[in-house]
XYZ file of C-alpha atoms in Angstrom:
153
model
C -10.151 8.073 -21.805
C -11.836 4.608 -21.601
C -9.432 2.020 -23.139
C -11.827 -0.359 -23.169
C -15.228 0.430 -24.809
C -16.180 -3.176 -25.351
C -16.503 -3.471 -21.534
C -18.644 -0.059 -21.098
C -21.052 -1.293 -23.975
C -21.243 -4.896 -22.686
C -23.090 -5.298 -19.593
C -22.536 -9.170 -19.668
C -18.941 -8.783 -19.638
C -19.245 -6.165 -16.987
C -21.626 -8.528 -14.955
C -18.888 -11.289 -15.140
C -16.222 -9.357 -14.295
C -17.967 -7.807 -11.105
C -18.757 -11.437 -10.396
C -15.468 -12.561 -10.606
C -14.064 -9.896 -8.099
C -17.013 -10.166 -5.886
C -16.309 -13.605 -5.519
C -12.776 -13.018 -4.596
C -13.849 -10.573 -2.209
C -15.887 -13.090 -0.489
C -13.636 -16.002 -0.226
C -10.627 -13.858 1.072
C -13.166 -11.965 3.478
C -14.501 -15.562 4.996
C -10.896 -16.658 4.973
C -9.636 -13.807 6.968
C -12.776 -13.840 9.390
C -12.251 -17.304 10.275
C -8.567 -16.349 11.311
C -9.682 -13.418 13.016
C -12.200 -15.306 15.031
C -10.357 -18.362 15.888
C -6.528 -17.258 15.462
C -4.210 -20.116 14.459
C -1.070 -20.207 16.824
C 0.813 -21.868 14.201
C 0.716 -18.732 11.821
C 3.696 -17.143 12.748
C 4.622 -15.699 9.474
C 4.196 -11.974 9.272
C 3.832 -9.380 6.215
C 7.563 -8.663 5.090
C 6.271 -5.138 4.011
C 3.137 -4.061 5.556
C 3.977 -0.694 4.755
C 3.966 -1.340 0.805
C 2.134 1.029 -1.080
C -0.255 -1.657 -2.632
C -0.662 -2.854 1.238
C -1.707 0.440 2.371
C -3.886 1.405 -0.826
C -6.402 -1.253 0.384
C -7.167 0.416 3.477
C -6.716 -2.502 5.930
C -4.256 -1.775 8.552
C -2.544 -4.353 10.925
C 0.145 -6.954 10.733
C -1.748 -9.993 11.252
C -2.496 -13.112 8.897
C -6.155 -11.875 9.052
C -5.147 -8.300 7.841
C -2.803 -9.599 4.840
C -5.898 -11.616 3.637
C -8.408 -8.886 4.259
C -6.136 -6.707 1.907
C -6.986 -8.692 -0.627
C -10.701 -8.600 0.249
C -10.769 -5.254 0.266
C -8.888 -4.435 -3.301
C -11.325 -6.943 -4.875
C -14.652 -5.572 -3.232
C -13.755 -2.064 -4.295
C -12.830 -3.237 -8.059
C -16.299 -4.924 -8.206
C -17.927 -1.556 -6.698
C -15.870 0.603 -9.440
C -17.133 -1.616 -12.188
C -20.733 -1.847 -10.915
C -20.769 1.994 -10.995
C -18.900 2.005 -14.513
C -15.858 3.573 -13.079
C -13.348 2.148 -15.383
C -10.597 3.996 -14.810
C -10.699 3.549 -11.121
C -11.560 -0.070 -11.785
C -8.227 -0.259 -13.864
C -6.465 1.572 -11.277
C -7.889 -0.830 -8.384
C -6.769 -3.759 -10.519
C -3.312 -2.496 -10.922
C -2.997 -2.458 -6.962
C -4.276 -6.052 -6.700
C -1.729 -7.151 -9.183
C 0.832 -5.513 -7.651
C -0.216 -6.802 -4.267
C -0.218 -10.330 -5.853
C 3.115 -10.001 -6.773
C 4.609 -8.324 -4.051
C 2.704 -10.643 -1.039
C 1.653 -13.762 -2.778
C 4.417 -15.357 -3.410
C 6.230 -14.319 -0.166
C 4.224 -13.893 3.160
C 0.889 -14.982 1.992
C 2.429 -18.582 0.301
C 4.337 -19.177 3.735
C 1.054 -18.132 5.821
C -1.128 -20.746 3.770
C 1.819 -23.378 4.314
C 1.946 -22.658 7.857
C -1.948 -22.648 8.389
C -2.672 -25.956 6.005
C -0.138 -27.760 8.151
C -2.089 -26.887 11.182
C -3.355 -30.195 13.098
C -6.800 -27.950 13.710
C -9.387 -28.977 10.897
C -10.345 -25.627 10.445
C -7.268 -24.060 10.198
C -6.052 -26.803 7.687
C -9.038 -26.064 5.653
C -8.534 -22.410 5.514
C -4.971 -22.840 4.478
C -5.550 -25.053 1.974
C -7.947 -23.002 0.521
C -5.998 -19.821 0.902
C -3.110 -21.904 -1.226
C -5.617 -22.825 -3.862
C -7.113 -19.213 -4.383
C -3.507 -17.802 -4.267
C -2.506 -20.493 -6.922
C -5.444 -19.312 -9.185
C -4.659 -15.751 -8.798
C -1.068 -16.214 -9.342
C -1.795 -18.008 -12.385
C -3.770 -15.397 -13.382
C -0.991 -12.817 -12.902
C 1.459 -15.195 -14.982
C -0.799 -14.432 -17.848
C -0.857 -11.136 -16.899
C -4.693 -10.854 -17.267
C -6.437 -7.596 -16.778
C -8.720 -8.539 -13.985
C -10.474 -5.816 -14.453
C -11.497 -5.398 -17.737
C -10.848 -9.055 -18.986
C -8.108 -7.722 -21.509
């Protein structure tokens, strides 16, 4: 049952939500790519719970800083795809996974990781760390308001 018929009947709202998730996916993926291409020696934080269901559901494996960030990119990308396909139940389920992942990881390993990278003397790494810190803060503000990132409700 579609809990949000206004989303299905409002293409403008759907486009905005798709754009939001696609933007998040691009940013997180670009940050992960930068760390994969040029690993940061200062980034020693590892995920405190790489086996968490929200982490495993992203489909991303590995215990590296890039993998942790890529998990967020994967969930956001899949949410955008579900919205584009008009599959609101799937989009809502993926949204819940994003919220759970952020709740479980953003305040712990990802926040510490962003700090370690931002404090790097390497300009590229410092830039990645600052951008990661900013997008996590933005996502945590949304989480604090418990906004439904998939449906806008």
